[in-house]
Tab-separated table of C-alpha atoms in Angstrom:
chain	number	residue	atom	x	y	z
I	1	MET	CA	90.312	144.586	97.687
I	2	ASP	CA	91.756	141.228	97.377
I	3	LEU	CA	94.154	140.373	99.997
I	4	TYR	CA	95.367	137.432	98.602
I	5	GLU	CA	97.052	139.318	95.094
I	6	GLU	CA	97.768	141.880	96.936
I	7	VAL	CA	100.126	139.922	99.983
I	8	LEU	CA	101.677	138.516	97.501
I	9	LYS	CA	102.799	141.762	95.769
I	10	GLY	CA	103.924	142.483	98.918
I	11	ASN	CA	101.371	145.442	99.684
I	12	LYS	CA	101.997	146.369	103.276
I	13	ARG	CA	98.440	147.206	104.356
I	14	SER	CA	97.031	144.412	102.871
I	15	ILE	CA	100.085	142.054	105.086
I	16	ALA	CA	98.692	143.806	107.967
I	17	LYS	CA	95.634	143.325	107.658
I	18	LEU	CA	95.498	139.828	106.658
I	19	ILE	CA	98.166	139.589	110.273
I	20	THR	CA	94.838	140.556	112.345
I	21	LEU	CA	92.614	138.345	110.556
I	22	VAL	CA	94.157	135.338	111.297
I	23	GLU	CA	95.478	136.506	114.563
I	24	ASN	CA	91.776	136.925	115.698
I	25	LYS	CA	91.009	133.571	114.058
I	26	ASP	CA	88.275	134.830	111.431
I	27	GLU	CA	87.276	132.283	108.696
I	28	GLU	CA	87.832	134.212	105.627
I	29	GLY	CA	91.171	135.440	107.315
I	30	PHE	CA	92.037	131.386	106.778
I	31	GLU	CA	91.144	130.645	103.193
I	32	ILE	CA	93.445	133.238	102.206
I	33	TYR	CA	96.263	131.755	104.684
I	34	GLU	CA	95.695	128.269	103.627
I	35	ARG	CA	95.516	129.159	99.533
I	36	LEU	CA	98.926	131.003	100.726
I	37	TYR	CA	100.321	128.854	103.303
I	38	LYS	CA	101.876	126.596	99.733
I	39	LYS	CA	103.389	128.998	98.103
I	40	THR	CA	106.050	129.510	102.342
I	41	GLY	CA	108.847	128.410	102.340
I	42	GLY	CA	111.130	130.930	100.267
I	43	ALA	CA	111.710	133.019	103.701
I	44	LYS	CA	114.442	132.164	106.178
I	45	ARG	CA	113.777	132.060	109.577
I	46	VAL	CA	115.817	133.080	112.888
I	47	GLY	CA	114.362	132.824	116.228
I	48	VAL	CA	115.474	135.442	118.685
I	49	THR	CA	115.173	134.856	122.519
I	50	GLY	CA	116.390	136.231	125.987
I	51	PRO	CA	115.266	137.230	129.138
I	52	PRO	CA	113.616	140.288	129.324
I	53	GLY	CA	115.898	143.864	129.276
I	54	ALA	CA	118.847	141.316	127.314
I	55	GLY	CA	119.181	143.657	124.194
I	56	LYS	CA	116.712	141.164	122.017
I	57	SER	CA	115.037	144.438	119.958
I	58	THR	CA	117.756	146.643	119.815
I	59	LEU	CA	120.474	143.899	118.903
I	60	LEU	CA	117.645	142.810	116.177
I	61	ASP	CA	117.287	146.842	114.864
I	62	ILE	CA	120.903	146.739	114.267
I	63	LEU	CA	121.195	142.808	112.575
I	64	ALA	CA	118.187	143.005	110.201
I	65	GLY	CA	119.650	146.697	109.056
I	66	THR	CA	122.465	145.347	107.609
I	67	TYR	CA	120.003	142.595	105.809
I	68	LEU	CA	118.679	145.906	104.452
I	69	ASP	CA	121.948	147.396	103.673
I	70	ASP	CA	122.542	144.879	101.358
I	71	GLY	CA	119.172	144.797	99.883
I	72	PHE	CA	117.431	142.034	101.367
I	73	LYS	CA	113.500	142.326	102.653
I	74	ALA	CA	114.169	141.996	105.849
I	75	ALA	CA	111.035	141.661	109.148
I	76	VAL	CA	110.549	141.181	112.139
I	77	VAL	CA	107.949	139.659	113.894
I	78	THR	CA	107.482	140.334	117.783
I	79	VAL	CA	105.965	138.465	120.861
I	80	ASP	CA	105.447	140.611	124.233
I	81	PRO	CA	103.273	139.265	127.102
I	82	THR	CA	99.502	139.972	127.184
I	83	SER	CA	98.079	140.531	130.813
I	84	PRO	CA	96.671	137.549	132.069
I	85	PHE	CA	94.159	139.539	134.088
I	86	THR	CA	92.964	142.173	131.538
I	87	GLY	CA	93.948	140.935	127.812
I	88	GLY	CA	95.424	144.353	127.320
I	89	ALA	CA	99.858	144.329	126.076
I	90	ILE	CA	102.071	147.293	125.695
I	91	LEU	CA	103.867	145.943	122.948
I	92	GLY	CA	106.929	147.962	123.746
I	93	ASP	CA	109.430	146.869	120.969
I	94	ARG	CA	109.170	148.947	118.407
I	95	VAL	CA	110.668	151.884	120.891
I	96	ARG	CA	114.226	150.108	119.909
I	97	MET	CA	113.968	149.512	116.120
I	98	LYS	CA	113.635	153.096	115.428
I	99	GLU	CA	116.449	152.453	112.712
I	100	ILE	CA	114.551	149.496	110.635
I	101	ALA	CA	110.402	150.352	111.099
I	102	GLY	CA	110.784	153.046	108.828
I	103	ARG	CA	112.717	151.443	105.744
I	104	GLU	CA	111.479	150.813	102.428
I	105	ASN	CA	111.809	147.465	102.838
I	106	CYS	CA	111.382	146.507	105.860
I	107	PHE	CA	107.993	145.062	107.869
I	108	VAL	CA	107.591	145.208	111.449
I	109	ARG	CA	104.571	143.424	113.698
I	110	SER	CA	104.112	143.720	117.211
I	111	MET	CA	102.275	140.821	118.948
I	112	GLY	CA	100.131	139.862	122.096
I	113	SER	CA	101.256	136.754	123.220
I	114	ARG	CA	97.644	136.131	124.003
I	115	GLY	CA	98.185	133.709	126.632
I	116	ALA	CA	100.748	131.105	124.658
I	117	LEU	CA	103.125	130.240	127.285
I	118	GLY	CA	105.906	128.887	125.245
I	119	GLY	CA	107.247	132.386	124.860
I	120	ILE	CA	105.570	132.841	121.080
I	121	SER	CA	101.682	133.365	120.278
I	122	SER	CA	99.973	131.266	117.307
I	123	GLY	CA	99.237	134.513	115.561
I	124	ALA	CA	103.032	135.629	115.315
I	125	ILE	CA	103.437	131.928	113.198
I	126	TYR	CA	101.004	132.738	111.212
I	127	ALA	CA	102.815	136.336	110.374
I	128	VAL	CA	105.841	134.775	109.316
I	129	ASP	CA	104.109	132.673	107.443
I	130	ILE	CA	102.538	135.458	105.342
I	131	LEU	CA	105.153	137.516	105.297
I	132	ASP	CA	106.881	134.978	103.718
I	133	VAL	CA	104.912	134.518	100.711
I	134	ALA	CA	104.952	138.506	101.104
I	135	GLY	CA	108.747	138.157	99.941
I	136	TYR	CA	110.754	138.776	102.786
I	137	ASP	CA	114.123	137.135	102.400
I	138	TYR	CA	114.532	136.994	106.143
I	139	ILE	CA	112.124	137.298	108.864
I	140	PHE	CA	113.145	137.345	112.958
I	141	ILE	CA	110.761	136.008	115.081
I	142	GLU	CA	111.941	137.863	118.744
I	143	THR	CA	110.040	136.112	121.817
I	144	VAL	CA	108.922	137.016	124.792
I	145	GLY	CA	111.372	138.055	127.617
I	146	THR	CA	112.058	134.625	128.451
I	147	GLY	CA	112.888	133.066	131.524
I	148	GLN	CA	114.160	128.835	131.228
I	149	SER	CA	111.469	126.977	130.337
I	150	GLU	CA	110.081	129.270	126.525
I	151	VAL	CA	111.681	126.387	123.912
I	152	ASP	CA	109.205	126.885	121.331
I	153	ILE	CA	110.775	129.203	119.374
I	154	VAL	CA	113.539	126.154	118.647
I	155	LYS	CA	110.479	124.698	116.655
I	156	LEU	CA	109.643	126.933	114.643
I	157	SER	CA	112.671	128.797	112.865
I	158	ASP	CA	115.907	127.717	110.797
I	159	MET	CA	118.083	129.161	113.932
I	160	VAL	CA	117.688	129.833	117.181
I	161	ILE	CA	119.867	133.238	118.697
I	162	LEU	CA	119.777	133.206	122.485
I	163	ILE	CA	120.744	136.468	124.015
I	164	THR	CA	122.387	136.609	127.054
I	165	VAL	CA	124.009	139.702	128.999
I	166	PRO	CA	127.518	139.788	131.763
I	167	ASP	CA	126.152	137.883	135.432
I	168	LEU	CA	122.511	137.091	135.343
I	169	GLY	CA	123.454	134.269	137.924
I	170	ASP	CA	125.932	132.026	138.564
I	171	ASP	CA	127.644	129.433	136.668
I	172	ILE	CA	124.403	126.826	138.145
I	173	GLN	CA	121.810	129.089	136.181
I	174	ALA	CA	123.512	127.931	132.452
I	175	PHE	CA	124.042	124.967	133.945
I	176	LYS	CA	120.595	123.569	133.889
I	177	ALA	CA	118.245	122.285	131.124
I	178	GLY	CA	115.962	124.406	129.053
I	179	ILE	CA	116.781	127.498	127.092
I	180	MET	CA	120.905	127.737	127.664
I	181	GLU	CA	120.236	124.169	125.552
I	182	ILE	CA	118.147	125.868	122.166
I	183	GLY	CA	120.900	128.403	120.887
I	184	ASP	CA	122.663	127.994	117.786
I	185	LEU	CA	124.299	130.804	118.631
I	186	ILE	CA	124.430	132.348	121.952
I	187	VAL	CA	125.397	136.287	121.792
I	188	ILE	CA	125.954	138.282	125.489
I	189	ASN	CA	125.211	141.472	124.436
I	190	LYS	CA	126.377	144.098	126.505
I	191	CYS	CA	129.868	143.311	126.981
I	192	ASP	CA	131.203	146.408	128.375
I	193	ARG	CA	129.595	145.333	131.543
I	194	GLU	CA	131.719	143.840	134.292
I	195	GLY	CA	131.937	140.336	134.387
I	196	ALA	CA	130.962	139.635	130.491
I	197	LEU	CA	134.829	137.845	130.208
I	198	ARG	CA	133.218	135.342	133.515
I	199	THR	CA	130.742	135.092	132.019
I	200	TYR	CA	131.812	133.626	128.244
I	201	ASN	CA	133.987	131.630	130.342
I	202	HIS	CA	130.936	129.796	132.623
I	203	ILE	CA	128.581	129.218	129.590
I	204	SER	CA	132.170	127.998	127.306
I	205	SER	CA	132.512	125.581	129.626
I	206	ILE	CA	128.444	124.589	130.548
I	207	LEU	CA	128.920	124.069	126.649
I	208	SER	CA	131.800	122.191	126.138
I	209	LEU	CA	130.535	119.288	127.965
I	210	LYS	CA	127.765	119.270	125.270
I	211	ARG	CA	127.337	116.686	122.851
I	212	GLY	CA	127.029	117.340	118.785
I	213	GLU	CA	127.399	120.573	117.874
I	214	LYS	CA	128.512	123.291	119.802
I	215	PRO	CA	127.255	126.539	119.556
I	216	PRO	CA	129.161	129.833	118.753
I	217	ILE	CA	129.889	132.379	121.458
I	218	ILE	CA	129.760	135.803	120.402
I	219	THR	CA	130.207	138.748	122.786
I	220	THR	CA	128.670	142.475	121.284
I	221	ASP	CA	127.763	145.723	122.804
I	222	CYS	CA	125.225	148.075	120.734
I	223	ILE	CA	126.440	151.160	121.371
I	224	SER	CA	129.978	150.696	119.790
I	225	ARG	CA	128.631	147.735	117.782
I	226	LYS	CA	131.038	145.776	118.796
I	227	GLY	CA	130.764	142.377	117.586
I	228	ILE	CA	127.813	142.856	114.973
I	229	GLU	CA	129.951	142.136	111.591
I	230	GLU	CA	130.988	138.835	113.549
I	231	LEU	CA	127.396	137.982	114.418
I	232	ARG	CA	125.850	138.746	111.236
I	233	ARG	CA	128.736	136.429	109.694
I	234	GLU	CA	127.838	133.775	112.127
I	235	VAL	CA	124.233	133.968	111.433
I	236	ASP	CA	124.676	133.537	107.370
I	237	ARG	CA	126.989	130.750	107.820
I	238	LEU	CA	124.873	128.635	109.908
I	239	LEU	CA	121.722	129.661	107.864
I	240	ASP	CA	123.592	127.922	104.669
I	241	LEU	CA	124.561	125.658	107.190
I	242	ARG	CA	121.629	124.426	108.008
I	243	ILE	CA	119.319	124.388	104.632
I	244	LYS	CA	122.305	122.165	102.570
I	245	SER	CA	122.645	119.808	105.235
I	246	GLU	CA	120.021	117.082	105.739
I	247	GLU	CA	118.835	118.283	108.361
I	248	ILE	CA	116.690	120.983	107.076
I	249	GLY	CA	114.152	118.479	106.012
I	250	ASN	CA	113.984	117.089	109.686
I	251	ARG	CA	113.478	120.294	110.902
I	252	ARG	CA	111.021	120.800	108.649
I	253	ARG	CA	109.455	118.270	109.568
I	254	GLN	CA	109.451	118.729	113.006
I	255	ILE	CA	107.440	122.464	112.597
I	256	GLY	CA	105.475	120.672	110.939
I	257	LEU	CA	104.616	118.218	113.277
I	258	GLU	CA	105.052	120.681	116.539
I	259	GLU	CA	102.028	122.908	114.048
I	260	LEU	CA	100.107	120.051	113.838
I	261	LYS	CA	99.998	119.436	117.891
I	262	ARG	CA	98.892	123.130	118.520
I	263	SER	CA	96.209	123.080	115.992
I	264	LEU	CA	95.372	119.507	117.763
I	265	VAL	CA	95.028	121.136	120.981
I	266	ASP	CA	93.435	124.081	120.182
I	267	ILE	CA	90.696	121.868	117.698
I	268	VAL	CA	90.325	119.640	120.149
I	269	ILE	CA	89.732	122.454	123.404
I	270	GLU	CA	87.292	124.501	121.481
I	271	LYS	CA	84.819	121.593	120.106
I	272	SER	CA	85.220	119.620	123.966
I	273	LEU	CA	83.844	122.696	125.634
I	274	LYS	CA	81.703	123.110	123.644
I	275	SER	CA	79.711	119.857	123.757
I	276	LYS	CA	76.912	119.323	125.154
I	277	ASN	CA	78.200	116.972	128.417
I	278	ILE	CA	80.464	119.206	129.536
I	279	GLU	CA	78.399	120.761	132.615
I	280	ASP	CA	77.379	117.058	133.471
I	281	VAL	CA	81.341	116.193	133.227
I	282	LEU	CA	81.851	119.376	135.490
I	283	ASP	CA	79.104	117.683	138.115
I	284	ASN	CA	80.994	114.780	137.980
I	285	ILE	CA	84.044	116.473	138.825
I	286	GLY	CA	82.957	118.748	141.593
I	287	ASN	CA	81.864	115.781	142.815
I	288	LYS	CA	84.497	113.532	143.244
I	289	ASN	CA	83.223	110.986	141.007
I	290	TYR	CA	85.667	110.591	139.080
I	291	SER	CA	89.134	112.826	138.053
I	292	PRO	CA	90.027	115.479	135.327
I	293	GLY	CA	91.783	113.049	133.439
I	294	TYR	CA	88.826	111.050	133.105
I	295	GLY	CA	86.182	113.226	132.446
I	296	ALA	CA	88.079	114.400	129.605
I	297	LYS	CA	88.974	111.143	128.260
I	298	ILE	CA	84.411	110.843	128.733
I	299	LEU	CA	84.149	114.182	126.415
I	300	ILE	CA	87.039	112.687	123.574
I	301	LYS	CA	84.923	109.906	123.439
I	302	SER	CA	81.347	111.549	123.199
I	303	LEU	CA	82.999	113.835	120.277
I	304	CYS	CA	84.250	110.850	118.351
I	305	SER	CA	81.010	109.894	118.261
I	306	GLN	CA	79.328	112.612	117.604
I	307	GLU	CA	81.101	113.023	114.188
I	308	GLY	CA	81.712	110.329	112.164
I	309	GLU	CA	84.825	111.386	111.137
I	310	TYR	CA	86.765	111.654	114.420
I	311	ASP	CA	87.354	107.765	114.382
I	312	THR	CA	88.706	105.979	117.197
M	1	MET	CA	86.391	135.751	119.277
M	2	GLU	CA	86.428	139.105	120.153
M	3	ARG	CA	88.054	141.596	118.256
M	4	LYS	CA	90.779	143.744	120.667
M	5	ILE	CA	91.612	146.786	120.337
M	6	ARG	CA	94.639	147.780	118.828
M	7	ILE	CA	95.901	151.440	119.350
M	8	LEU	CA	98.897	153.325	118.446
M	9	VAL	CA	100.686	155.780	121.354
M	10	ALA	CA	103.204	158.165	120.076
M	11	LYS	CA	104.517	161.202	120.319
M	12	PRO	CA	105.065	163.244	117.176
M	13	GLY	CA	107.901	165.733	117.523
M	14	LEU	CA	111.006	166.748	119.814
M	15	ASP	CA	109.376	167.311	123.015
M	16	GLY	CA	111.216	164.303	125.289
M	17	HIS	CA	108.310	164.592	128.382
M	18	ASP	CA	106.195	161.202	127.532
M	19	ARG	CA	104.629	160.698	131.302
M	20	GLY	CA	101.291	161.452	130.160
M	21	ALA	CA	101.443	158.602	127.126
M	22	LYS	CA	102.820	156.131	129.244
M	23	VAL	CA	99.842	156.407	132.134
M	24	ILE	CA	97.552	156.841	129.049
M	25	ALA	CA	99.232	154.020	127.558
M	26	ARG	CA	99.054	151.766	130.554
M	27	ALA	CA	95.272	152.728	130.964
M	28	PHE	CA	94.202	151.992	127.347
M	29	MET	CA	96.451	148.920	128.565
M	30	GLU	CA	94.134	148.078	131.580
M	31	ALA	CA	91.031	148.372	129.118
M	32	GLY	CA	92.591	145.158	127.416
M	33	PHE	CA	93.575	147.187	124.537
M	34	GLU	CA	97.039	145.800	123.004
M	35	VAL	CA	99.005	149.603	122.832
M	36	ILE	CA	101.705	149.440	120.326
M	37	TYR	CA	103.429	152.038	122.376
M	38	THR	CA	106.990	154.067	119.664
M	39	GLY	CA	108.008	156.013	122.434
M	40	ILE	CA	108.819	160.107	121.745
M	41	ARG	CA	110.304	161.731	119.108
M	42	GLN	CA	108.392	160.046	116.156
M	43	THR	CA	107.867	161.758	112.806
M	44	PRO	CA	104.863	161.949	111.193
M	45	GLU	CA	105.783	158.975	108.374
M	46	ASP	CA	107.027	157.181	111.189
M	47	ILE	CA	103.468	157.790	113.056
M	48	VAL	CA	101.363	156.412	110.060
M	49	GLU	CA	104.074	154.035	108.918
M	50	ALA	CA	103.861	152.348	111.939
M	51	ALA	CA	99.966	152.505	112.097
M	52	VAL	CA	99.632	151.005	108.625
M	53	GLN	CA	102.022	147.709	109.638
M	54	GLU	CA	100.767	147.079	112.797
M	55	ASP	CA	96.713	147.589	111.755
M	56	VAL	CA	95.688	150.143	114.629
M	57	ASP	CA	92.347	150.918	114.899
M	58	CYS	CA	93.273	153.643	116.721
M	59	ILE	CA	96.209	156.382	116.611
M	60	ALA	CA	96.862	158.472	120.042
M	61	MET	CA	99.140	161.217	119.549
M	62	SER	CA	100.533	163.078	122.965
M	63	ILE	CA	102.665	166.354	122.645
M	64	LEU	CA	103.474	169.501	124.939
M	65	SER	CA	105.848	171.499	122.035
M	66	GLY	CA	102.939	173.637	120.719
M	67	ALA	CA	103.832	171.733	116.959
M	68	HIS	CA	100.325	170.131	117.303
M	69	ASN	CA	98.797	171.723	114.303
M	70	TYR	CA	101.772	171.378	111.783
M	71	LEU	CA	102.304	167.963	113.110
M	72	PHE	CA	98.577	166.571	113.584
M	73	SER	CA	97.744	167.900	109.927
M	74	ARG	CA	100.810	166.444	108.268
M	75	VAL	CA	99.981	163.083	110.508
M	76	MET	CA	96.694	163.270	108.562
M	77	GLU	CA	97.578	164.283	105.419
M	78	LEU	CA	99.717	160.961	105.051
M	79	ALA	CA	97.266	159.158	106.954
M	80	LYS	CA	95.087	159.868	103.559
M	81	GLU	CA	97.869	158.707	101.585
M	82	LYS	CA	98.375	155.554	102.589
M	83	GLY	CA	94.841	154.173	102.378
M	84	ILE	CA	94.533	154.372	106.887
M	85	GLU	CA	91.685	157.539	106.793
M	86	ASP	CA	89.560	154.945	108.530
M	87	VAL	CA	91.411	154.777	111.102
M	88	LEU	CA	90.982	156.998	114.552
M	89	VAL	CA	93.210	160.196	115.704
M	90	ILE	CA	92.958	161.214	119.077
M	91	ALA	CA	94.957	163.368	120.733
M	92	GLY	CA	96.051	164.716	124.127
M	93	GLY	CA	98.119	167.082	126.041
M	94	ILE	CA	98.955	170.757	125.829
M	95	ILE	CA	96.813	172.579	123.688
M	96	PRO	CA	95.407	175.675	123.303
M	97	ASP	CA	91.366	176.096	122.887
M	98	GLU	CA	91.544	178.250	120.232
M	99	ASP	CA	93.325	175.490	117.980
M	100	ILE	CA	91.068	172.535	118.975
M	101	SER	CA	88.566	173.243	116.273
M	102	TYR	CA	90.890	173.591	113.627
M	103	LEU	CA	92.166	169.925	114.611
M	104	LYS	CA	89.106	168.443	114.358
M	105	SER	CA	88.344	170.078	110.991
M	106	ILE	CA	91.540	168.335	110.129
M	107	GLY	CA	90.174	165.057	111.394
M	108	ILE	CA	91.003	164.108	114.499
M	109	ALA	CA	88.322	163.192	116.204
M	110	GLU	CA	88.893	163.925	120.318
M	111	ILE	CA	91.510	166.466	122.097
M	112	PHE	CA	91.592	165.280	125.885
M	113	THR	CA	93.640	167.830	127.936
M	114	PRO	CA	95.125	168.035	131.476
M	115	GLY	CA	92.535	166.685	133.616
M	116	THR	CA	90.717	164.434	131.254
M	117	PRO	CA	89.752	161.121	133.496
M	118	THR	CA	91.993	158.205	131.933
M	119	SER	CA	88.103	156.187	131.854
M	120	TYR	CA	87.100	158.816	129.513
M	121	ALA	CA	89.604	158.703	126.589
M	122	VAL	CA	88.961	154.581	127.225
M	123	ASP	CA	85.187	154.953	126.221
M	124	PHE	CA	85.664	157.164	124.063
M	125	VAL	CA	87.981	154.443	121.874
M	126	ARG	CA	85.425	151.990	122.551
M	127	LYS	CA	82.589	153.941	121.236
M	128	ASN	CA	84.504	155.422	118.138
M	129	VAL	CA	86.858	152.989	116.749
M	130	LYS	CA	85.056	152.165	113.357
M	131	ARG	CA	86.088	148.432	112.498
């Protein structure tokens, strides 16, 4: 089976296989990914983030469904936490995606965070690129349930939806830096619950002090489907705005920079840990001859002298 | 890098009692597997489609309703149709002894009935996944 051709044709089994290969950092998989990468850029990428239990998967089930209804191809890449102790994971987002999971023009892939701390794994990013070239028009990326600082998603998508729920904390929580700043669109889900109006007021008063464009706030309820039409309208409007504006070039360049940084860290760590000096450096750190920071510089130096192309 | 075992845990059919499925899912997680948990009331079509998209190494089905002969054979049929017959398929739940030989004949690799230690199922998967 030629994975390259089959992925371009949109063969689901091949897409799934290639995602597994690159997620496991398989060399052959990366070769195919590299060839496919040139063809990325057709899909609109929407990040979805928010605290655990806010309703991210449920809301996506409905929102992605509206795009399928309109004849688009839609995919969801969803990340759940990997256990730092066993390496295992329970990937449970499919439970909430019963409406879309089996539909012809839909693809849902669940992934473990595998040690990534920013709410999204590097495997997830490859998956999005692969789905892009496979012809999906809209790709939704759902992060792990986030707390306050998992903001990586903003660097990887064309727009970010931040989903929250009524009365998670007082106005001081909405006041803090971090996750509250990254939403291009803020959704208060489960708005049938008490405190929804209070939360709306807190968030809108904090945002009124924000510089630049202020994100719209939408209240939704997935049971009665209240607010879904408005949500869809706003997502379309914001994507349209983004893609037409000068900003999209900058944003995509920013995404390139972030990916480059991530790959650099991966490569440098991998190569450094293989260095023959590593035991020696660890001994010196243990004996307090120098600090870990100094040890890192020594390793980088030895890397540079080992291989001509790593010129200082 | 070590390849992680990905396993789908699903409950086909209409019985809504998922305690066993959750226990075994948790045991697989503790063993370091990535468990795609799809929950209750799954059709054979749902299960096979999820197995394709998630590229799992193993499908584990739990059933208590008695409809195992019909539902499992439909899953095996669809798996063949979709070209994932290399995926290991195992099952557990309330399954009478006299049905086990039939289920094995259609390709279910092993049936785990009540009282099986979870470690036994974990070891079985580790030893028998084909990829």
